[in-house]
mmCIF file of N, CA and C in Angstrom:
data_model
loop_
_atom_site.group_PDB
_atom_site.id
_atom_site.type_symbol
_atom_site.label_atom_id
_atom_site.label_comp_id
_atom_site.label_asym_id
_atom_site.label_seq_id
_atom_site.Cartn_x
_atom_site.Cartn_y
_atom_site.Cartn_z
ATOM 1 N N UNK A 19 103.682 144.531 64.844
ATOM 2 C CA UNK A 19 102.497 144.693 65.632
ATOM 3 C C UNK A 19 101.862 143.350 65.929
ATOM 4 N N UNK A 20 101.288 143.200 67.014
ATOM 5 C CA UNK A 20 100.748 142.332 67.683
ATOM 6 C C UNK A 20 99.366 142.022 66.375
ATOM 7 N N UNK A 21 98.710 140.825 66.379
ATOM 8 C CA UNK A 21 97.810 140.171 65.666
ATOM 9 C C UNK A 21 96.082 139.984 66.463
ATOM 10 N N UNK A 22 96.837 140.512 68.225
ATOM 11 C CA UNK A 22 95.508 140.369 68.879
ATOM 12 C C UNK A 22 94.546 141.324 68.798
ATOM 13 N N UNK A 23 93.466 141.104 69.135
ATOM 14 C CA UNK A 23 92.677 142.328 69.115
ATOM 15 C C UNK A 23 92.440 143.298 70.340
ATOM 16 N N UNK A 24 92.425 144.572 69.664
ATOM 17 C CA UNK A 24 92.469 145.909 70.777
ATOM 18 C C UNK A 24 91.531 144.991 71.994
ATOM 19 N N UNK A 25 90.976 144.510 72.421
ATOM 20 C CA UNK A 25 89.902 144.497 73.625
ATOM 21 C C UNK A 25 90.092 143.103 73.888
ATOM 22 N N UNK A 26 91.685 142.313 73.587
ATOM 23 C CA UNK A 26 91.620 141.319 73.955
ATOM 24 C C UNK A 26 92.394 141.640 75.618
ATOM 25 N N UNK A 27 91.715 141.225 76.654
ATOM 26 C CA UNK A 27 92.384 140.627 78.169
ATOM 27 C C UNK A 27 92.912 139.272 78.522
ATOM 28 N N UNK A 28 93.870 139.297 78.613
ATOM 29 C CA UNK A 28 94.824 138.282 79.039
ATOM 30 C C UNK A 28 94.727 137.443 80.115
ATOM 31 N N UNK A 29 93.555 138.055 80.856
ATOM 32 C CA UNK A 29 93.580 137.532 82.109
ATOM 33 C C UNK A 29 92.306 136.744 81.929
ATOM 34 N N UNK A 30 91.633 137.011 81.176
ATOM 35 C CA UNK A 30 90.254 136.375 81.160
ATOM 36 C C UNK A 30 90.458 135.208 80.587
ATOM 37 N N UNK A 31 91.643 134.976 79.628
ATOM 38 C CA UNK A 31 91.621 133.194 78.783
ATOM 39 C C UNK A 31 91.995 132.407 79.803
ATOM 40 N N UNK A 32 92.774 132.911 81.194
ATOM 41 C CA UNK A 32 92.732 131.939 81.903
ATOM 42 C C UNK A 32 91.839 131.351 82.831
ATOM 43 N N UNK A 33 92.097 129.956 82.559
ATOM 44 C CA UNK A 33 90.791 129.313 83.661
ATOM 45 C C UNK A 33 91.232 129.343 85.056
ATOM 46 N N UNK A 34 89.949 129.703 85.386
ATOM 47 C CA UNK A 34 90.043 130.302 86.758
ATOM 48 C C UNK A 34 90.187 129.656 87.819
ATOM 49 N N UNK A 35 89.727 128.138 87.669
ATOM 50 C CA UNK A 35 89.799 127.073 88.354
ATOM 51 C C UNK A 35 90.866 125.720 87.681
ATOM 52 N N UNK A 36 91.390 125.123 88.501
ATOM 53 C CA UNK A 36 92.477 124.379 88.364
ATOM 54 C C UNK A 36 91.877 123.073 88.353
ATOM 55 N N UNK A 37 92.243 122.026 87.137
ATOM 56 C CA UNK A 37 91.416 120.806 87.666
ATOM 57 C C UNK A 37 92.156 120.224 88.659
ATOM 58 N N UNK A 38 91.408 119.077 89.970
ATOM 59 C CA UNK A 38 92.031 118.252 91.133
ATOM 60 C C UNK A 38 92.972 117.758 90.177
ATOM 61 N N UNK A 39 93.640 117.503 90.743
ATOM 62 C CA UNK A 39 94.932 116.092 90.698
ATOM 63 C C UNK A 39 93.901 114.622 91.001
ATOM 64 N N UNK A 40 94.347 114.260 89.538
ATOM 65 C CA UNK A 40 93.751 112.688 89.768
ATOM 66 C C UNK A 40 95.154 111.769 90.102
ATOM 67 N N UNK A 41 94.760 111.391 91.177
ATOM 68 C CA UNK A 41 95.986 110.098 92.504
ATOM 69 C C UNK A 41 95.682 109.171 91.362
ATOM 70 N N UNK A 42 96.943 108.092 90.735
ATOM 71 C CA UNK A 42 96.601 107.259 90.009
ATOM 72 C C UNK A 42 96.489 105.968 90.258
ATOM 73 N N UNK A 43 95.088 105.263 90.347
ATOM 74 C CA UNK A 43 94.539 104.100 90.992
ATOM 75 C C UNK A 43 95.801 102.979 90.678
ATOM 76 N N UNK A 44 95.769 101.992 91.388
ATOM 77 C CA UNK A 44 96.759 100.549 90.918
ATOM 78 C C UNK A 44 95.631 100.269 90.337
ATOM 79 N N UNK A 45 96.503 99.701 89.374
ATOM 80 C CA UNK A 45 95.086 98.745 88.559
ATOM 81 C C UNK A 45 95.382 97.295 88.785
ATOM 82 N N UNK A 46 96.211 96.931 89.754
ATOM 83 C CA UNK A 46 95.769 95.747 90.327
ATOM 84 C C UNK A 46 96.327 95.529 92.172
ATOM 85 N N UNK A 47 95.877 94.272 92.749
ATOM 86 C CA UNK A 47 95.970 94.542 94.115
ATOM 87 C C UNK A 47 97.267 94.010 94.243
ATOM 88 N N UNK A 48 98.500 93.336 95.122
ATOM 89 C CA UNK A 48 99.332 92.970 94.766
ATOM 90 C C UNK A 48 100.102 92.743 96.020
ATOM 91 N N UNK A 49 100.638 91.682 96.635
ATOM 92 C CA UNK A 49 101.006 91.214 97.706
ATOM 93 C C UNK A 49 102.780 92.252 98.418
ATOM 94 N N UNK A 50 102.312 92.963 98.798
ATOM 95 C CA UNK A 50 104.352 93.366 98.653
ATOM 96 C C UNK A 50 105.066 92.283 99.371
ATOM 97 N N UNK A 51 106.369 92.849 99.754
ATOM 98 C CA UNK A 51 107.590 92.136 99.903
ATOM 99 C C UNK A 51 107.695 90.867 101.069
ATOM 100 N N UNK A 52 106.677 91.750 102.287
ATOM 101 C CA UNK A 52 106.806 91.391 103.603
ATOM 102 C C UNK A 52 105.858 90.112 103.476
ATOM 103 N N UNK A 53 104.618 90.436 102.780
ATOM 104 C CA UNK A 53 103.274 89.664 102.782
ATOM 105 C C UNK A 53 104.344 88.337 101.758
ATOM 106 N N UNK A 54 104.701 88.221 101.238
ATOM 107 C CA UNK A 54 104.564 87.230 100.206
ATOM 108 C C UNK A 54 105.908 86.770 100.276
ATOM 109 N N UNK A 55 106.682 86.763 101.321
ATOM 110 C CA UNK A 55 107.683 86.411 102.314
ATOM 111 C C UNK A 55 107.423 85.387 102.948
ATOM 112 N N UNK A 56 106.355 85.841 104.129
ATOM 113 C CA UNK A 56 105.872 85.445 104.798
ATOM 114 C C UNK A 56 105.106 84.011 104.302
ATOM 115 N N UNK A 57 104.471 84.373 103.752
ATOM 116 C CA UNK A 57 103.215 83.181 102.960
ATOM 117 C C UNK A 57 104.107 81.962 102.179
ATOM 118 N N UNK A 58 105.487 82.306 101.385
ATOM 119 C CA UNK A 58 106.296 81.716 100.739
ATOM 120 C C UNK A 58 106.827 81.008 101.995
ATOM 121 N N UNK A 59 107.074 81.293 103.435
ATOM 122 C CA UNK A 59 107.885 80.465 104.315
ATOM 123 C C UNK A 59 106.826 79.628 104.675
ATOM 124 N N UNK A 60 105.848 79.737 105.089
ATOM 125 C CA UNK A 60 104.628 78.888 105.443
ATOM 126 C C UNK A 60 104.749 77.536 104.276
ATOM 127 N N UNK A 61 104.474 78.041 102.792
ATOM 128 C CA UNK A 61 104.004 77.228 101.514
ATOM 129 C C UNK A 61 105.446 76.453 101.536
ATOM 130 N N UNK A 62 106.479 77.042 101.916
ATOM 131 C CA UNK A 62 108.262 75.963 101.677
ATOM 132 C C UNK A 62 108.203 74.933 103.214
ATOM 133 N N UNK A 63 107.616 75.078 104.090
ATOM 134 C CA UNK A 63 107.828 74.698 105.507
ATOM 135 C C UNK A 63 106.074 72.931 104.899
ATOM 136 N N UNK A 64 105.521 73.789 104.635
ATOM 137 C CA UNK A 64 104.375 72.926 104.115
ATOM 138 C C UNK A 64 104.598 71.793 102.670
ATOM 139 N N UNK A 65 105.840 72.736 101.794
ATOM 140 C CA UNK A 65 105.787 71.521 100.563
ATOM 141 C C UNK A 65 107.128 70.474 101.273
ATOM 142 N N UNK A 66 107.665 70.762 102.627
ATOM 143 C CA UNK A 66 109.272 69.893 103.344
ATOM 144 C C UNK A 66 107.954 69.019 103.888
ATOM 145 N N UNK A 67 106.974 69.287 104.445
ATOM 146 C CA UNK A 67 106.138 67.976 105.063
ATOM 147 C C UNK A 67 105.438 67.365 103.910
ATOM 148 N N UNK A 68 105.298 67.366 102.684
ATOM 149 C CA UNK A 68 104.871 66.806 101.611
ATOM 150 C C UNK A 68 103.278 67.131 101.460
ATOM 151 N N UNK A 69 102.490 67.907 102.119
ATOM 152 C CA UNK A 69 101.576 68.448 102.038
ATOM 153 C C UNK A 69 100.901 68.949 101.167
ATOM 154 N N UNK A 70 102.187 70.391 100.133
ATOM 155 C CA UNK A 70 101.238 71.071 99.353
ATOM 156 C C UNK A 70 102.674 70.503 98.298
ATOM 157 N N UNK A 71 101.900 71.185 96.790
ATOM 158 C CA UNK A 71 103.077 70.756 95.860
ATOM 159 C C UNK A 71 103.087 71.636 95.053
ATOM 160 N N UNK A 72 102.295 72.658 94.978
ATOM 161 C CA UNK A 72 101.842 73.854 93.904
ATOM 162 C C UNK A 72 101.197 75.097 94.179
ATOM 163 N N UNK A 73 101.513 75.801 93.764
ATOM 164 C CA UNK A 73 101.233 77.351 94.030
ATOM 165 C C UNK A 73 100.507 78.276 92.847
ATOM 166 N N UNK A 74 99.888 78.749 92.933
ATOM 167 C CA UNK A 74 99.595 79.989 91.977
ATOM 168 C C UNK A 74 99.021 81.509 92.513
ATOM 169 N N UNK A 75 99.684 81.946 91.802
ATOM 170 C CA UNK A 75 99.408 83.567 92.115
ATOM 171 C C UNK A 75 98.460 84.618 91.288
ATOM 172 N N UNK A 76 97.834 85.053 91.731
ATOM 173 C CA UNK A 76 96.784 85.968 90.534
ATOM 174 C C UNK A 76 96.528 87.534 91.086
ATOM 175 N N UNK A 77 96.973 88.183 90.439
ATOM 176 C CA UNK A 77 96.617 89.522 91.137
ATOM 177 C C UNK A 77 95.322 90.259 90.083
ATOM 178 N N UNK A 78 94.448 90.465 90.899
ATOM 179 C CA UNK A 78 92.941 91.212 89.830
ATOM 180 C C UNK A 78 93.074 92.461 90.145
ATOM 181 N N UNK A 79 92.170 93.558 89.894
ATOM 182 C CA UNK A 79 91.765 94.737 90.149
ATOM 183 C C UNK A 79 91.647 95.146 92.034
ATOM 184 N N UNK A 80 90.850 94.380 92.355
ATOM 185 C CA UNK A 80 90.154 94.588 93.310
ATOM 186 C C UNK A 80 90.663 93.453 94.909
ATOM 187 N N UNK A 81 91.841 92.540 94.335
ATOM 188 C CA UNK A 81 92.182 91.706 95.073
ATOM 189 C C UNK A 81 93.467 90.655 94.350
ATOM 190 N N UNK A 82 94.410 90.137 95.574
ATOM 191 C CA UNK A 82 95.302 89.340 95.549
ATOM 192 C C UNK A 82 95.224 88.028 95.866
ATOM 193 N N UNK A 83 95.311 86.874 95.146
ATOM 194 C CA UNK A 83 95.016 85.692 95.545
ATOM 195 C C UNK A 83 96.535 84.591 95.388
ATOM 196 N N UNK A 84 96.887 83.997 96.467
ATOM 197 C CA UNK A 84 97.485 83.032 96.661
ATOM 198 C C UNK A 84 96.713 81.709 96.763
ATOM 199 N N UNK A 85 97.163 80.931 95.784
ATOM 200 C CA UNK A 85 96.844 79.973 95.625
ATOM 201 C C UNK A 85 97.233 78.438 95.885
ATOM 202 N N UNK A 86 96.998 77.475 97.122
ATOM 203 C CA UNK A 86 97.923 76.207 96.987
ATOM 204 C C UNK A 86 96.818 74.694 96.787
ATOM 205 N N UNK A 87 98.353 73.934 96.333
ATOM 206 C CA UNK A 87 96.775 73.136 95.486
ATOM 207 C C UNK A 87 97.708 71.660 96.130
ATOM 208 N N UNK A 88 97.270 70.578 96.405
ATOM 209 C CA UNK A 88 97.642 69.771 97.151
ATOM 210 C C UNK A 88 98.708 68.590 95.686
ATOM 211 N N UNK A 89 97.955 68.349 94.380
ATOM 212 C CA UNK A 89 98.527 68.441 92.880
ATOM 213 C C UNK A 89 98.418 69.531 92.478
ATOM 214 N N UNK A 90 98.456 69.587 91.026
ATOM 215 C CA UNK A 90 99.070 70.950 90.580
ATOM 216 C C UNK A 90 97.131 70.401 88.956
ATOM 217 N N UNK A 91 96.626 69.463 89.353
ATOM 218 C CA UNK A 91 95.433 68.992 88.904
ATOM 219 C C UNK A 91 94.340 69.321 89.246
ATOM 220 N N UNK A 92 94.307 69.405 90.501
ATOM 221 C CA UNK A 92 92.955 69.742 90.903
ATOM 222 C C UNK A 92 93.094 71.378 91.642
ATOM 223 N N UNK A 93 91.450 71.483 92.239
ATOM 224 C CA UNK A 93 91.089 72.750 92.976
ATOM 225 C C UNK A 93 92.429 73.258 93.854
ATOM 226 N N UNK A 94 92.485 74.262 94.257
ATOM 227 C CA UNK A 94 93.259 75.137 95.458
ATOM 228 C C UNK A 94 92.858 74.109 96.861
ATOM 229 N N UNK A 95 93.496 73.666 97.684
ATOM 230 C CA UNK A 95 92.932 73.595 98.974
ATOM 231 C C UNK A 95 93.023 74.675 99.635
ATOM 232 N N UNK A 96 93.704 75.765 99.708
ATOM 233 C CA UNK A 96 93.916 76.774 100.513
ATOM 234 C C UNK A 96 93.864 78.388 99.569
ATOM 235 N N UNK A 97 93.069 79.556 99.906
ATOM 236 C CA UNK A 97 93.421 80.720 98.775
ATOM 237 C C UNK A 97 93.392 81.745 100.075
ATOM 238 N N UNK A 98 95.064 81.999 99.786
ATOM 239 C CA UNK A 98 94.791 83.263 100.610
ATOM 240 C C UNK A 98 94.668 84.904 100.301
ATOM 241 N N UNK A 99 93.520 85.602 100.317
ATOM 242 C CA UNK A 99 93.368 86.449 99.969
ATOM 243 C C UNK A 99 93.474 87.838 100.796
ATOM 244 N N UNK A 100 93.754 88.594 99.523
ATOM 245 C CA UNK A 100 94.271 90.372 100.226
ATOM 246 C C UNK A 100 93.204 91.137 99.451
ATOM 247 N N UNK A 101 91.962 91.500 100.331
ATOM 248 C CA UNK A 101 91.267 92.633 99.524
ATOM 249 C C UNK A 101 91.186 93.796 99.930
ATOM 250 N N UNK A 102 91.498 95.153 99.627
ATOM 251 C CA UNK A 102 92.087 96.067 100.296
ATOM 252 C C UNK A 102 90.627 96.566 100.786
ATOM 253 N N UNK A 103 89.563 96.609 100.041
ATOM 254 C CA UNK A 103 88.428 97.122 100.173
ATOM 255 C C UNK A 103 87.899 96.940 101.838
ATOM 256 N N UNK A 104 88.181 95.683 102.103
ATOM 257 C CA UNK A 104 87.759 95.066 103.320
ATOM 258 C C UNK A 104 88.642 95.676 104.429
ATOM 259 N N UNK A 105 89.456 96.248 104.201
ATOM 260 C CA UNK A 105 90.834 96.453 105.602
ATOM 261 C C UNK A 105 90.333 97.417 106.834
ATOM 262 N N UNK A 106 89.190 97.969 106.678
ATOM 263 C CA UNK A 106 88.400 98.877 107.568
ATOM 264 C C UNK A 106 87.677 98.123 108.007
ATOM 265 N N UNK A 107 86.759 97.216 107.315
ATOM 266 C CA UNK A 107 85.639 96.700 108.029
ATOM 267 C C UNK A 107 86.144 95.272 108.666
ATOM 268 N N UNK A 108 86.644 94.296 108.203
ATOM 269 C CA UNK A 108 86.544 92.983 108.485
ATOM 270 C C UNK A 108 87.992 92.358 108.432
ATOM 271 N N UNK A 109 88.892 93.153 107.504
ATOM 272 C CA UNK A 109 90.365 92.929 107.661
ATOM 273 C C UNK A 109 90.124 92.573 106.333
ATOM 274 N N UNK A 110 92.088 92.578 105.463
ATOM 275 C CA UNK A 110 92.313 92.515 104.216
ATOM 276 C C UNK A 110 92.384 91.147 103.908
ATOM 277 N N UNK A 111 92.705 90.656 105.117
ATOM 278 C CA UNK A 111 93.064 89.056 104.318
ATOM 279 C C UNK A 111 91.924 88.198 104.910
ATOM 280 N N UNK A 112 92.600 87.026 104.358
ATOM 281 C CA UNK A 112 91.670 85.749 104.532
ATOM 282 C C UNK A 112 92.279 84.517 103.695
ATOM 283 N N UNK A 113 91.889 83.555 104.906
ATOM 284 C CA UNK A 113 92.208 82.069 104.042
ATOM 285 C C UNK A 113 90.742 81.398 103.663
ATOM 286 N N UNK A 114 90.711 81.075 102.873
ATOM 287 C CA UNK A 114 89.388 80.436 102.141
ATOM 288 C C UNK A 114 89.900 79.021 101.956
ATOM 289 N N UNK A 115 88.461 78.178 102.295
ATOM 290 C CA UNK A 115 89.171 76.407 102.205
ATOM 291 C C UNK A 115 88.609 76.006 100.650
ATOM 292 N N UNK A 116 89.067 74.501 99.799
ATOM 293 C CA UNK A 116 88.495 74.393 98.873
ATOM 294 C C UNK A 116 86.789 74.322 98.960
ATOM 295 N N UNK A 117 86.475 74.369 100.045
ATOM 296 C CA UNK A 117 84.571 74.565 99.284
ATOM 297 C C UNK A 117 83.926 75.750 99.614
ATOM 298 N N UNK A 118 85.084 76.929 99.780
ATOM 299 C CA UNK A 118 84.422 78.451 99.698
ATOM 300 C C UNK A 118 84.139 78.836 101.041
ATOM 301 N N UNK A 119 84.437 78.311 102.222
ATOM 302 C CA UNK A 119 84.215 78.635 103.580
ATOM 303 C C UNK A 119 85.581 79.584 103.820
ATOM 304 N N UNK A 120 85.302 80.568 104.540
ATOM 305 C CA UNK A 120 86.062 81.730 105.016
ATOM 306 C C UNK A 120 86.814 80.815 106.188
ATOM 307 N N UNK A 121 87.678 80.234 106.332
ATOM 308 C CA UNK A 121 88.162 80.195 107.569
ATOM 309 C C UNK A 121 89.454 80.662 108.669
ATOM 310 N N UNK A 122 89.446 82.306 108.326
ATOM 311 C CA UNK A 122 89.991 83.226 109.245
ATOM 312 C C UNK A 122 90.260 83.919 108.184
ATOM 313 N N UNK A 123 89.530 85.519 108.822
ATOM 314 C CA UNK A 123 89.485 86.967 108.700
ATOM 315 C C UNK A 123 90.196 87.772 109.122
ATOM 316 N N UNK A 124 91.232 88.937 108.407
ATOM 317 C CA UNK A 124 91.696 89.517 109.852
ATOM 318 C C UNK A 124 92.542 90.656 109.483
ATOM 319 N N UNK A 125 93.072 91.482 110.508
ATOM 320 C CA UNK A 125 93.658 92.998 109.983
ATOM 321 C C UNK A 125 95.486 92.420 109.518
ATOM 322 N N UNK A 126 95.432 91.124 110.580
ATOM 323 C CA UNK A 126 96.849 90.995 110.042
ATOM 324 C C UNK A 126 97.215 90.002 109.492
ATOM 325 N N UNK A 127 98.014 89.825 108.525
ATOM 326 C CA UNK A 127 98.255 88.213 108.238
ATOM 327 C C UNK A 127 98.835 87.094 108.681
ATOM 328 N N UNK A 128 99.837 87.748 109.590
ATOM 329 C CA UNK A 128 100.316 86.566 110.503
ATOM 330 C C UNK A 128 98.968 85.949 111.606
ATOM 331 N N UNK A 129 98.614 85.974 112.027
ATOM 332 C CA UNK A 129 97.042 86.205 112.266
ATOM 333 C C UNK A 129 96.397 85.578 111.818
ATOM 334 N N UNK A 130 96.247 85.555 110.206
ATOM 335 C CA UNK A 130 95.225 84.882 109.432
ATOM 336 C C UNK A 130 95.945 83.480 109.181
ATOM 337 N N UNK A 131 96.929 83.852 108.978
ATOM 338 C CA UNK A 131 97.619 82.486 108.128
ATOM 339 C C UNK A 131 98.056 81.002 109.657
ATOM 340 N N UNK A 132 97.327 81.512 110.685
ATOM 341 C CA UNK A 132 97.769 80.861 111.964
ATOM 342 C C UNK A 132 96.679 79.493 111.869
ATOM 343 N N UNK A 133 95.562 79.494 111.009
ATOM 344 C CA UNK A 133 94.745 78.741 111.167
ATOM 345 C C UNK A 133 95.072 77.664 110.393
ATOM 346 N N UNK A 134 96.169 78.070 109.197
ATOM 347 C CA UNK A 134 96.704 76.523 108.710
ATOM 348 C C UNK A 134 97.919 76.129 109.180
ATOM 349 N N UNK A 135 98.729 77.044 109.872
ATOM 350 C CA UNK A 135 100.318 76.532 110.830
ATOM 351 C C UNK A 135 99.259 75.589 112.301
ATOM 352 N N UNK A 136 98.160 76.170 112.577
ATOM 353 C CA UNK A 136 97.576 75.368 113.572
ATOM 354 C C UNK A 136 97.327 73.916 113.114
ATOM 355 N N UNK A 137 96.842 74.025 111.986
ATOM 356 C CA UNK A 137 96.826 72.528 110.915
ATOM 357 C C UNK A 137 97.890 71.451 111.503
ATOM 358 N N UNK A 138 98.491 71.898 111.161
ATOM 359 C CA UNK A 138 100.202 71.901 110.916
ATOM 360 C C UNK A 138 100.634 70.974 112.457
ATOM 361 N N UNK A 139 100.075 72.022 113.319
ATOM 362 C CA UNK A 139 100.945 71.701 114.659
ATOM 363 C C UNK A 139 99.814 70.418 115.516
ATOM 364 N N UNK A 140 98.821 70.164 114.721
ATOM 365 C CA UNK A 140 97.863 68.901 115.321
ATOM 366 C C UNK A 140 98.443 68.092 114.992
ATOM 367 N N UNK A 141 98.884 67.609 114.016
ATOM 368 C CA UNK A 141 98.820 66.263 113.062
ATOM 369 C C UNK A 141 100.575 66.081 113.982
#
């Protein structure tokens, strides 16, 4: 014999409502294949003119940062950043100069990254 009790319903222990599906956040931002292709041919085309000499990469929560530094001693001269937050309003990327000035915003990166190949094509 069963252990349940006469007036137990079977249907009632179940919950009636289903919890959502939690989508599982990245917990960090992160350049894919195409982006960091791209940026790597720029940074190899830039360290053949003796320009840059060092790189660093940092991926946070909330954003991707490429980093080039003219020694491998001092500040970044160049950080190019991917913040996904921004990709609706103002665009994901951006190149930032060493004293914190934004100089080009934009939905695409070939796009963004045109303002230091423009560098490039003065000199």
């Amino acid at each position: 014999m069963s252990s349940l009790p006469d007036d137990f319903d079977p249907r009632e222990s179940r919950p009636t409502e289903r919890a959502p599906a939690v989508v599982p956040v990245p917990s960090r931002v992160t350049f894919n294949r195409l982006e960091l292709n791209r940026i790597l041919n720029l940074y190899g085309r830039m360290v053949a003119d003796g320009d840059w000499r060092d790189y660093a990469i940092d991926f946070f929560k909330d954003r991707a940062v490429f980093s080039v530094f003219r020694r491998a001693s001092e500040v970044p001269i160049y950080r190019i950043e991917k913040d996904p937050r921004l990709a609706r309003k103002q665009g994901a990327y951006s190149v930032i100069s060493a004293s914190g000035l934004i100089l080009r915003r934009g939905h695409e990166l070939d796009r963004v990254l045109l303002v230091i190949d423009r560098k490039l094509a003065l000199v």
